[in-house]
Tab-separated table of C-alpha atoms in Angstrom:
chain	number	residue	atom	x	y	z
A	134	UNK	CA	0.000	0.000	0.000
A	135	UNK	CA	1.220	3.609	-1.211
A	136	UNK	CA	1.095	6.581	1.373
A	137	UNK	CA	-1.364	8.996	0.786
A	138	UNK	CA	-2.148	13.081	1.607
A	139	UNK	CA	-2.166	13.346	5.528
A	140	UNK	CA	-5.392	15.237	6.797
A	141	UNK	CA	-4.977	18.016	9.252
A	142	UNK	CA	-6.721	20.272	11.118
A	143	UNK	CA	-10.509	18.685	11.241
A	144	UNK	CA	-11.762	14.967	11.787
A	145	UNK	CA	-11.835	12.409	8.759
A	146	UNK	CA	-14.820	12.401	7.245
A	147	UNK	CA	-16.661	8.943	7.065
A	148	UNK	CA	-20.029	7.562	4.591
A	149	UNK	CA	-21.397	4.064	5.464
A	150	UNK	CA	-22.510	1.948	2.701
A	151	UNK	CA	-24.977	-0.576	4.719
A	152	UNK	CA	-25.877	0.122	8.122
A	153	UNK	CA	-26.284	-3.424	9.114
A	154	UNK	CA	-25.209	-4.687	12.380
A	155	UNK	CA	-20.867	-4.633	11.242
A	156	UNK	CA	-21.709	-1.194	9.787
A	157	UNK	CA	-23.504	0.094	12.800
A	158	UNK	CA	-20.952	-0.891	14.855
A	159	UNK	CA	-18.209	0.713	12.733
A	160	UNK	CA	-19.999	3.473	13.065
A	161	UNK	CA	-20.639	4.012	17.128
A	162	UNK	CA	-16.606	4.099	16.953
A	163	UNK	CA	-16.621	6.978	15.016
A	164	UNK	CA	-19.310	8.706	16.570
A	165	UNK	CA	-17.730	8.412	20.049
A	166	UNK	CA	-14.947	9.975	18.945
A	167	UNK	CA	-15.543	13.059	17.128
A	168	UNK	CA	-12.364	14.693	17.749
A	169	UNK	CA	-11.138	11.563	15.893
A	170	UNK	CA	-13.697	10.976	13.107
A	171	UNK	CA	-17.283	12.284	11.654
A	172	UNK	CA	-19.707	10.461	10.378
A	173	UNK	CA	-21.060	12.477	7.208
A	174	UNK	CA	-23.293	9.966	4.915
A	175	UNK	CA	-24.794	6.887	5.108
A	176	UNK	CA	-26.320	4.520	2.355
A	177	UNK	CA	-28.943	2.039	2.817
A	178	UNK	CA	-32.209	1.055	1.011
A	179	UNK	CA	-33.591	0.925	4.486
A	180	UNK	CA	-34.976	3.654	6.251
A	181	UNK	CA	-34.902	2.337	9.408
A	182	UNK	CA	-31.177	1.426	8.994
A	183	UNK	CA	-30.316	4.493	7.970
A	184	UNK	CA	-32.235	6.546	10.634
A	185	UNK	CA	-30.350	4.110	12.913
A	186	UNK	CA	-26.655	5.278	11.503
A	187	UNK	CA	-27.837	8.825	12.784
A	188	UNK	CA	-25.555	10.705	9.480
A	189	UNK	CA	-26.982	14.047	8.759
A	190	UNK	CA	-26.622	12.761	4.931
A	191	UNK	CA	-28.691	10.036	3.662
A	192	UNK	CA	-29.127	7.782	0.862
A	193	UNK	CA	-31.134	4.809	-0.391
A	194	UNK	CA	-28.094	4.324	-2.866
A	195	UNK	CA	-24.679	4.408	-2.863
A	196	UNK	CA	-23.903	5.637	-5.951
A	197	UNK	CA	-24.520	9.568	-5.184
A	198	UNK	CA	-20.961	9.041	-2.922
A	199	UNK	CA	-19.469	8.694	-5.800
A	200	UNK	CA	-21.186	11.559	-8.183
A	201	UNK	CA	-20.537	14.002	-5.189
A	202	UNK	CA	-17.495	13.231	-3.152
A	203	UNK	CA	-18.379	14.256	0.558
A	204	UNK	CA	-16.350	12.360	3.002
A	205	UNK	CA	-12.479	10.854	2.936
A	206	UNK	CA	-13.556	7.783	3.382
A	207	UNK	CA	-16.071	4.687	2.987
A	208	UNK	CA	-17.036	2.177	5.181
A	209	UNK	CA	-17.943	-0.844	3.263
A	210	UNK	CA	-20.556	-3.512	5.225
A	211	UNK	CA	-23.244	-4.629	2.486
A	212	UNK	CA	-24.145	-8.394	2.473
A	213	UNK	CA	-21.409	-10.673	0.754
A	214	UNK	CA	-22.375	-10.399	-2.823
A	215	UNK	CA	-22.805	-6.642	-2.989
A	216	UNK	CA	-19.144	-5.410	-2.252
A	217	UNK	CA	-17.933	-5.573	-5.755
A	218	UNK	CA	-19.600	-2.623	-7.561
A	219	UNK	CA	-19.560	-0.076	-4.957
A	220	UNK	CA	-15.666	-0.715	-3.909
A	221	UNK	CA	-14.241	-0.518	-7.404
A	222	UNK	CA	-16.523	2.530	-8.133
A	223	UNK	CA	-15.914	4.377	-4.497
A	224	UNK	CA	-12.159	3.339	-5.148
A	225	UNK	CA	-11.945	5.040	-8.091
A	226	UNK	CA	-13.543	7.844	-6.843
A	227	UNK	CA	-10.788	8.009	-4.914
A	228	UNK	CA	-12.130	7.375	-1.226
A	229	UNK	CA	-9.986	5.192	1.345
A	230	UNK	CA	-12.060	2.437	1.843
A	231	UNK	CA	-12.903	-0.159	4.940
A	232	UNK	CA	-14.519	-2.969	3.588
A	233	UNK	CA	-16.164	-6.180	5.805
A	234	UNK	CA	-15.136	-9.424	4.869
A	235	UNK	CA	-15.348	-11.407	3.162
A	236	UNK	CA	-14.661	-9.344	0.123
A	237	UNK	CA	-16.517	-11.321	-2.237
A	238	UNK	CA	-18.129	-14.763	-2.676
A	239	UNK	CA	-15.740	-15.719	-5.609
A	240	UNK	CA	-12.406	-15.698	-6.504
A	241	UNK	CA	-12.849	-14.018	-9.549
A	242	UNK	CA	-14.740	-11.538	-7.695
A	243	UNK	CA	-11.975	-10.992	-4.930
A	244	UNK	CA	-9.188	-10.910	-7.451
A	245	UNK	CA	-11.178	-8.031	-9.191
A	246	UNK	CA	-11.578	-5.957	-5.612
A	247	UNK	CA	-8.105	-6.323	-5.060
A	248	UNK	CA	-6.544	-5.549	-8.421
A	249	UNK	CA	-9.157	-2.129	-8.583
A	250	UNK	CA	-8.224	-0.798	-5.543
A	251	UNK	CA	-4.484	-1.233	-5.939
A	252	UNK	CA	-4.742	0.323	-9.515
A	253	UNK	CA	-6.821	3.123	-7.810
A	254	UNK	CA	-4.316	3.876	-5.367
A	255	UNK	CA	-6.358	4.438	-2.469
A	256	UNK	CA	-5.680	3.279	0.910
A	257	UNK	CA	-8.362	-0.162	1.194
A	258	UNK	CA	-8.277	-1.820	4.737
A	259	UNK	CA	-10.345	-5.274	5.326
A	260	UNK	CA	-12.383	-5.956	8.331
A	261	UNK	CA	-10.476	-8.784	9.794
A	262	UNK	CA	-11.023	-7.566	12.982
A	263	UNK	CA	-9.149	-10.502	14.931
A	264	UNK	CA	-5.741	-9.349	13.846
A	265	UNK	CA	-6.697	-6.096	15.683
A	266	UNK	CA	-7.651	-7.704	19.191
A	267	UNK	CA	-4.772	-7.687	22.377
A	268	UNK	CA	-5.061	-11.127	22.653
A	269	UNK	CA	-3.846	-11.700	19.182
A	270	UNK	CA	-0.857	-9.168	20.017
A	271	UNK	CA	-0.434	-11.392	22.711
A	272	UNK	CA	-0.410	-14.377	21.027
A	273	UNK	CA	1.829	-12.971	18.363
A	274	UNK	CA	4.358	-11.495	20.994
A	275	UNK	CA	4.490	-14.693	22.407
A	276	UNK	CA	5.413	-16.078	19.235
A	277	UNK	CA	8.006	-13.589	18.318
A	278	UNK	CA	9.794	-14.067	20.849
A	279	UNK	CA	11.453	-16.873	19.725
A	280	UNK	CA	10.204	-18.686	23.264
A	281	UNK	CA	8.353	-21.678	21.658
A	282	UNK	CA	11.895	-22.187	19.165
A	283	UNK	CA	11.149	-23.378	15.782
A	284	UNK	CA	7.757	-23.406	14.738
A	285	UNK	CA	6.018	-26.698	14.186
A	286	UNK	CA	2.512	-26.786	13.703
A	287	UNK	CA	-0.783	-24.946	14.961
A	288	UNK	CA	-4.432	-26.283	15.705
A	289	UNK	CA	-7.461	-23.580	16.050
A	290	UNK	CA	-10.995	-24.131	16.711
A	291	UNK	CA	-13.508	-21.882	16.216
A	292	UNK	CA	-16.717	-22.631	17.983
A	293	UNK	CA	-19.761	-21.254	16.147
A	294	UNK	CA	-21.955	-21.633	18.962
A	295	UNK	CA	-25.072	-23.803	18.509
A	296	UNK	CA	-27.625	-21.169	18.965
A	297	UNK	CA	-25.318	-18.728	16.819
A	298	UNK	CA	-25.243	-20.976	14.110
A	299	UNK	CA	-29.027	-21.489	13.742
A	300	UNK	CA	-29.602	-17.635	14.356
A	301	UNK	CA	-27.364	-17.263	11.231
A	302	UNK	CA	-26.524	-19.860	9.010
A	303	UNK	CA	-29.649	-21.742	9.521
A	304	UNK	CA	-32.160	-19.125	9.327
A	305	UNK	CA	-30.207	-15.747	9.024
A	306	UNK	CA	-28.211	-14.060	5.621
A	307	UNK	CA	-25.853	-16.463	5.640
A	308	UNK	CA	-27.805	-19.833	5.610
A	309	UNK	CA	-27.675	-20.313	1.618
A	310	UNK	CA	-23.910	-20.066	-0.497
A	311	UNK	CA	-26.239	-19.156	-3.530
A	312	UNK	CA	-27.228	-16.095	-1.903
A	313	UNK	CA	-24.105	-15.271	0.710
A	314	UNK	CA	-21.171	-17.423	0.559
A	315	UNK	CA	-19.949	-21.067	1.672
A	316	UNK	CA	-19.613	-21.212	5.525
A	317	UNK	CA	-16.109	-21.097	5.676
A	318	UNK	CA	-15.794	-18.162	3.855
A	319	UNK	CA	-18.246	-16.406	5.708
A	320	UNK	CA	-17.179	-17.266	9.201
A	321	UNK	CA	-13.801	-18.440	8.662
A	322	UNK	CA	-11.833	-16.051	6.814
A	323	UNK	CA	-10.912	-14.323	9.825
A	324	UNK	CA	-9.621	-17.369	11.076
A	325	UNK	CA	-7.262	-18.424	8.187
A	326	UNK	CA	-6.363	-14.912	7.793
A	327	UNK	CA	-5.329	-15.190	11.747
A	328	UNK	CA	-3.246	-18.214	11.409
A	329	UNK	CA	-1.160	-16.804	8.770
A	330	UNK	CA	-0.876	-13.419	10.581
A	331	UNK	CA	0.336	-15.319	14.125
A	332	UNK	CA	2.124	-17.925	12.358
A	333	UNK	CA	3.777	-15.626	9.877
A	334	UNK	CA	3.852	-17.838	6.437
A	335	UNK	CA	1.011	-18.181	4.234
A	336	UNK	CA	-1.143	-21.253	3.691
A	337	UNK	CA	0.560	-23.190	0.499
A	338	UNK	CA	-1.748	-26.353	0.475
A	339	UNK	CA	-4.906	-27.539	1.926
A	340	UNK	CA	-7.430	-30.805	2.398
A	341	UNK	CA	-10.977	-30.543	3.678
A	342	UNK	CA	-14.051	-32.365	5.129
A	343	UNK	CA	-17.474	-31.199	6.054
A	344	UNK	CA	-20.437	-30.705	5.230
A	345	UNK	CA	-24.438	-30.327	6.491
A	346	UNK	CA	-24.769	-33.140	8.934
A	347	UNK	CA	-27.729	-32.251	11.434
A	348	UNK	CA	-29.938	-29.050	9.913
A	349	UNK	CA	-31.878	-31.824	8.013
A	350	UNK	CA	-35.981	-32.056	7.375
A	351	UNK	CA	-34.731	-35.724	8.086
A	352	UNK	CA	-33.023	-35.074	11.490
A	353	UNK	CA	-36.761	-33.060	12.719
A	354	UNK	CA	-37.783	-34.096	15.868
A	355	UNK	CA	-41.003	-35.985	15.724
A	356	UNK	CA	-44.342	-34.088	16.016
A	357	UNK	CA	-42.687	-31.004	15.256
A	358	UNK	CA	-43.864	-28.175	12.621
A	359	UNK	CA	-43.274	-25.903	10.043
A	360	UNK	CA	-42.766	-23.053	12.820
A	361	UNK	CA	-41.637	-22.738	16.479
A	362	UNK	CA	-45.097	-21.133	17.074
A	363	UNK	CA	-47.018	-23.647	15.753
A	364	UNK	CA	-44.663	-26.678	17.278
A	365	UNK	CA	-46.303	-28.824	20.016
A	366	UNK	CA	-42.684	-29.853	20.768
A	367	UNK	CA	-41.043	-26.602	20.321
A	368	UNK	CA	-40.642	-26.596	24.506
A	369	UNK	CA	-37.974	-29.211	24.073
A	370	UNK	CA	-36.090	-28.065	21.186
A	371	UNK	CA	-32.373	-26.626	21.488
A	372	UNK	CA	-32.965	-24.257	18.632
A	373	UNK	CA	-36.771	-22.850	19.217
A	374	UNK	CA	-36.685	-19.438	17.954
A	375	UNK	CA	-39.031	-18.324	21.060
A	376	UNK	CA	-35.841	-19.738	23.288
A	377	UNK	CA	-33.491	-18.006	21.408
A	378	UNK	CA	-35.260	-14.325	21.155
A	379	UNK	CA	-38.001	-13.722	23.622
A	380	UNK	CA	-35.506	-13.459	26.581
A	381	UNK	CA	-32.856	-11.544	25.311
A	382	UNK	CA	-36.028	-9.344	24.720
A	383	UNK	CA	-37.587	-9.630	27.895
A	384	UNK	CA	-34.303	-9.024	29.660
A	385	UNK	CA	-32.278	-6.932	27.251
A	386	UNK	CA	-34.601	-5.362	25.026
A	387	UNK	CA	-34.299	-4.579	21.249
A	388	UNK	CA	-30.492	-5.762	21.199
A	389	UNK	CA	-28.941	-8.247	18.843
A	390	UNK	CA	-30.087	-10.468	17.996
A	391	UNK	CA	-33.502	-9.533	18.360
A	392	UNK	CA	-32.333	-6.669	16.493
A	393	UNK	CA	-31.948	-8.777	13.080
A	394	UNK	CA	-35.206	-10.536	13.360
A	395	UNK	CA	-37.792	-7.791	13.566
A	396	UNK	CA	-37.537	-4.102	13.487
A	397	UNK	CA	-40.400	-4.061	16.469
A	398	UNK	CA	-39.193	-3.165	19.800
A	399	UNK	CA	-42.221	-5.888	21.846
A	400	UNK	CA	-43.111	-8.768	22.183
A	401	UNK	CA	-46.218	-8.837	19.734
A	402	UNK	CA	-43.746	-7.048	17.130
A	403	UNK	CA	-41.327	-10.292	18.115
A	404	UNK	CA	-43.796	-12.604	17.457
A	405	UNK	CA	-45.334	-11.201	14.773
A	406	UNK	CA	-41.828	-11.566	12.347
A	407	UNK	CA	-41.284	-15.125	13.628
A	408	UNK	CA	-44.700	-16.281	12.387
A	409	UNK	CA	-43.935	-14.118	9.408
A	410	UNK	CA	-40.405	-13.777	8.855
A	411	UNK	CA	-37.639	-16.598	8.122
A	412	UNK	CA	-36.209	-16.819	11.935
A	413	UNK	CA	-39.088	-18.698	13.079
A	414	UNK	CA	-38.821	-21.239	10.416
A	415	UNK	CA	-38.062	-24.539	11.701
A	416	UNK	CA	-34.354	-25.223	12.123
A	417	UNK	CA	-35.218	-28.267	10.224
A	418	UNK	CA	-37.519	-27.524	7.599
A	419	UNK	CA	-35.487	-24.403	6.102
A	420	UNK	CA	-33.667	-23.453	2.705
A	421	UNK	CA	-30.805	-23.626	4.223
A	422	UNK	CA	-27.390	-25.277	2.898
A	423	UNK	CA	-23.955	-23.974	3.849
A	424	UNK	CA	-22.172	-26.219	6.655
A	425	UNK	CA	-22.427	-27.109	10.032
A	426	UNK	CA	-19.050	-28.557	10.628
A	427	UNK	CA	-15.669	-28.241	8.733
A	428	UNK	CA	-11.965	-29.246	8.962
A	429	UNK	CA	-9.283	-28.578	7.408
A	430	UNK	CA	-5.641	-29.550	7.431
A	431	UNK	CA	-2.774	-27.387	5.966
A	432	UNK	CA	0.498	-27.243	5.151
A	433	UNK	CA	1.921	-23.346	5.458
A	434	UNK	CA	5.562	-21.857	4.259
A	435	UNK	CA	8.566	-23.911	5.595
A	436	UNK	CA	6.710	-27.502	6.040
A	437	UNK	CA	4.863	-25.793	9.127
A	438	UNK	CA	1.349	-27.775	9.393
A	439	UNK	CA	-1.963	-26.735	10.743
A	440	UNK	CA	-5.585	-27.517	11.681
A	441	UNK	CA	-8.811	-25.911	11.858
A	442	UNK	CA	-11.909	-26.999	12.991
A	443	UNK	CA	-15.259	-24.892	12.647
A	444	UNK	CA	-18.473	-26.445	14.219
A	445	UNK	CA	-21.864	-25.241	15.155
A	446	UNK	CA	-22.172	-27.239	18.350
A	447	UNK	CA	-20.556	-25.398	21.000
A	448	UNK	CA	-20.783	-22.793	23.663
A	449	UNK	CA	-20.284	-19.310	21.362
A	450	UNK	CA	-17.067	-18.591	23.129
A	451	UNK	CA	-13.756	-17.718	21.973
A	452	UNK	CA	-11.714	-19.347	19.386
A	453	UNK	CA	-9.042	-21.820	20.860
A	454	UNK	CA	-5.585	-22.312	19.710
A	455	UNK	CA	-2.570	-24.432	20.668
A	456	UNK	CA	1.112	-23.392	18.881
A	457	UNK	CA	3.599	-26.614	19.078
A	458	UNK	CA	7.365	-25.260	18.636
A	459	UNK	CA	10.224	-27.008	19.091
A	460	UNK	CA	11.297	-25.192	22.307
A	461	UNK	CA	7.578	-24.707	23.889
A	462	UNK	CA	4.277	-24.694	23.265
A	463	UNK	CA	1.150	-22.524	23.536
A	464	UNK	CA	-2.485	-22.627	24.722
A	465	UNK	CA	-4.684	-19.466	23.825
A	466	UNK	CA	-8.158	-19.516	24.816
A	467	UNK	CA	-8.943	-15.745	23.906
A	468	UNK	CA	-8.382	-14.413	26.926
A	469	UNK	CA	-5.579	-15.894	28.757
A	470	UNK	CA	-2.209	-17.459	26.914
A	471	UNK	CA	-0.266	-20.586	28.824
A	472	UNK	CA	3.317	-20.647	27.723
A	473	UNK	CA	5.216	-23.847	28.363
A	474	UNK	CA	8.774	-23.237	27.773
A	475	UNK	CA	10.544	-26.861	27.469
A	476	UNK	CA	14.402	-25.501	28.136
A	477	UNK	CA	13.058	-24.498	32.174
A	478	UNK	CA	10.206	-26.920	32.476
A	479	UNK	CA	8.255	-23.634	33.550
A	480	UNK	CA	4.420	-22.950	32.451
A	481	UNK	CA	3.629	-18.982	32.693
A	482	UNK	CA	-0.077	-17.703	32.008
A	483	UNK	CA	-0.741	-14.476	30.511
A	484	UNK	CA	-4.049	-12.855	31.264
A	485	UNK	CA	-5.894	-10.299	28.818
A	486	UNK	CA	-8.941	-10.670	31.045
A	487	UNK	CA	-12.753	-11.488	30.033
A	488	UNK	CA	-14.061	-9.847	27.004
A	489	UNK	CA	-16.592	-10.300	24.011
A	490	UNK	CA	-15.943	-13.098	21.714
A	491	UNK	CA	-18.645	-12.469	19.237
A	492	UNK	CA	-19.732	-9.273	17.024
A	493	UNK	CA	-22.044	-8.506	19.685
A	494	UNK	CA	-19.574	-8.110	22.042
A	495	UNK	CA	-17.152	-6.102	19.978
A	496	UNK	CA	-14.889	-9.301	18.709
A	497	UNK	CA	-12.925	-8.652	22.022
A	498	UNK	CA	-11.984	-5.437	21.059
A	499	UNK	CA	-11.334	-5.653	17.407
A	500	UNK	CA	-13.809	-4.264	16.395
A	501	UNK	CA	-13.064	-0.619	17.975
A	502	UNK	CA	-9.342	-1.190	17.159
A	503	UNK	CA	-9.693	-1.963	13.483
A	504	UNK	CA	-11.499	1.426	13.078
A	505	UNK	CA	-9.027	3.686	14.760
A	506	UNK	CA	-6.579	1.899	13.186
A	507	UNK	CA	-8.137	2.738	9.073
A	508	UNK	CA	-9.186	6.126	10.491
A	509	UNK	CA	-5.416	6.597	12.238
A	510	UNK	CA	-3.792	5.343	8.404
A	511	UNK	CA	-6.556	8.248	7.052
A	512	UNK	CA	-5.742	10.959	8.796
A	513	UNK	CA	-1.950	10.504	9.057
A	514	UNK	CA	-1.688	9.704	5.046
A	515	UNK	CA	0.561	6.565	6.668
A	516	UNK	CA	-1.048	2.818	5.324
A	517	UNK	CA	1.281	1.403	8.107
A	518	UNK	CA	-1.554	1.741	11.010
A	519	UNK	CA	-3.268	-1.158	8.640
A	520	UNK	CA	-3.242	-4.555	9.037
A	521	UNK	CA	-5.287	-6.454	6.913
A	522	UNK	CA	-4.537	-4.717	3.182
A	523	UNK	CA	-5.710	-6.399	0.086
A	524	UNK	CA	-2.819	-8.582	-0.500
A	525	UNK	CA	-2.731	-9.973	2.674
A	526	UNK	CA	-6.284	-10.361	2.689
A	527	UNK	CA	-6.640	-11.607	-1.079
A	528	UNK	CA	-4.370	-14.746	0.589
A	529	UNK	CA	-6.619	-15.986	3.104
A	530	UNK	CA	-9.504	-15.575	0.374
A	531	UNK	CA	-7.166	-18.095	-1.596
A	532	UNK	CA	-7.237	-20.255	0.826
A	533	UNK	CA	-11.178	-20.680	1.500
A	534	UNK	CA	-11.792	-21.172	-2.003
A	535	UNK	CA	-8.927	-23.514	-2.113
A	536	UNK	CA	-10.290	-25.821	0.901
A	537	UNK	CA	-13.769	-25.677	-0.746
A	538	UNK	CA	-12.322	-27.261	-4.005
A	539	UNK	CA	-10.778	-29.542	-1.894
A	540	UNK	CA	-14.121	-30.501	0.148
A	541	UNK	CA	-15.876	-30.811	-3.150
A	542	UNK	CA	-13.258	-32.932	-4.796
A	543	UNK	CA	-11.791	-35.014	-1.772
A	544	UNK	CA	-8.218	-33.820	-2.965
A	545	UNK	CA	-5.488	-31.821	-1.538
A	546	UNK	CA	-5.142	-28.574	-3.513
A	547	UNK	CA	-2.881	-26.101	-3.890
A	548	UNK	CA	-3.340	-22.105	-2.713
A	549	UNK	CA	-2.281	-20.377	-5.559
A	550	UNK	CA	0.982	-17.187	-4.551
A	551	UNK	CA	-1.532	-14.675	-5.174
């Protein structure tokens, strides 16, 4: 990435393009800190999105942003399959740009981001928000320091959480690849992108397995029905969508992930969209396809090996990773790190302390720390405050798609060098 024009004397202007839940929350940063940031636009079909966003500009579109140039910079966060047009437009516009992952649903797709916003010249940040967190700077301290020796290998889990899973991938944006993206693509490109970040090579070849084992019409339990409202055995059932809503409503009020379900604020608004809307569809009996469990094993630069596991049936928690060198080993659970070093025989814990491990929460803090980071690389015309640029990013990309061929195909394929 190129430096660009430093801006001084006033806050960096900021549009949103989709004031979704990532964009909203991308936004509350830079609302908090107005000696920092403004937020000047924001675009969204929605009214009630964009009334949410609270920008004294709005838009149903984005394409006035880029007929009249108002802000410095764009915050990217429309669904999967609508990044394409307005980056490469807003790029060439010549607006820094903050776009959520994953970039695109395609390789083809992703290539074409990447290659129009590095012939544009702008400064383009990606919202992998986990390289941003202390406890990755922990974890990567850790492994910088040459205490674990040589590295060996690495195996991460990420655990979906059951009832985040059928919120959604079973009945939210993400449940169908033909309209998002596959699961691991969607969830899990933070993760790949993380393990090449920690373990500092990229991921040369890949095998996977997985697929949609339980989410089934087959796998309903008996007397159920088309609907949680309408299910005499809805009362037993993990993923009842009056279990999973109606007391975070009663107890939290209008918060996510009520918040994606209904635009109502009670309970008759609540019910109302589940005997309407797609979150009160069966768990079962929906259109949904993408994954519920996925592993993969890969081989990284200098014969280093790793695992991953993603799986819907957890506790939504933090990710947890274990780093195997030849002089140590590590243990992260995403907020402590256990250090074994082999030469003393000594174990030392370091503690980041309890925080958020889902977008809720703030990703443990990434969230708030990518932002300052794109608006910090902004303002000081520096692209050295970023961490995730597009060819870093356009890797881990490589690698989902690659481990997809690979589940499709039973084979071990190759990540192509960019």
């Amino acid at each position: 990435m190129s430096t660009h024009t430093p801006i001084t004397g006033r806050p960096v202007r900021v549009a949103l393009v989709g004031a979704g839940n990532r964009g909203l929350t991308y936004a509350e940063w830079i609302k908090a800190h107005p000696e920092r940031a403004e937020l000047v636009a924001v675009a969204d079909p929605r009214p009630a999105a964009r009334a949410a966003a609270g920008a004294p500009v709005e838009f149903d579109d984005w394409r006035p942003l880029v007929e009249n140039r108002i802000a410095d910079a764009v915050v990217v966060a429309t669904q999967d399959r609508f990044h394409v047009e307005p980056v490469l437009a807003l790029a060439e516009a010549g607006y820094a740009i903050l776009a959520e992952k994953p970039l695109a649903p395609t390789e083809e797709e992703t290539r074409r981001i990447v290659e129009g916003v590095e012939r544009a010249g702008v400064l383009f940040a990606v919202c992998h928000v986990m390289r941003y967190t202390p406890y990755t700077d922990l974890v990567k301290e850790v492994v910088d320091s040459g205490v674990l020796g040589q590295l060996v290998s690495l195996d991460h889990l990420e655990p979906v959480g059951w009832w985040h899973y059928a919120h959604s991938y079973v009945r939210g944006p993400w449940r169908s690849e033909k309209d998002s993206s596959p699961m691991l693509l969607a969830k899990s490109c933070h993760d790949l992108d993380w393990i090449t970040y920690v373990m500092g090579g990229r991921i040369e070849r890949v095998s996977s397995f997985g697929g949609l084992k339980h989410f089934r019409p087959e796998n309903a339990p008996a007397g159920s029905a088309g609907r949680c409202l309408d299910c005499a055995v809805e009362s037993d059932c993990p993923y009842s969508a009056l279990k999973l809503y109606m007391p975070t409503l009663r107890e939290k009020g209008a918060v996510w992930p009520v918040t994606h379900v209904t635009e109502a604020t009670d309970e008759a608004g609540l019910v109302q969209a589940l005997r309407e809307g797609p979150y009160g569809v069966c768990a079962y009996r929906g259109d949904n396809d993408v994954v519920d469990h996925q592993v993969l094993a890969m081989q990284l630069t200098d014969g280093v090996t790793a695992t991953f596991q993603m799986v819907a049936f957890t506790e939504q928690t933090h990710r947890q990773t274990r780093i195997f060198g030849s002089h140590g080993w590590l243990i992260g659970d995403g907020e402590r790190v256990t250090v074994q070093d082999f030469r003393t025989g000594e174990s030392t814990v370091h503690e980041i302390g309890a925080s958020g491990s889902n977008a809720a929460d703030g990703h443990g803090g990434g969230d708030a720390a990518l932002v300052e980071a794109f608006v910090t690389a902004v303002a000081t015309g520096d692209a050295g405050a970023v961490r995730s640029g597009p060819a870093t990013s356009l890797g881990s990309h490589l690698a989902a798609f690659a481990a997809e061929r690979a589940r499709h195909t039973g084979t071990v394929q190759t990540v192509p060098a960019q």
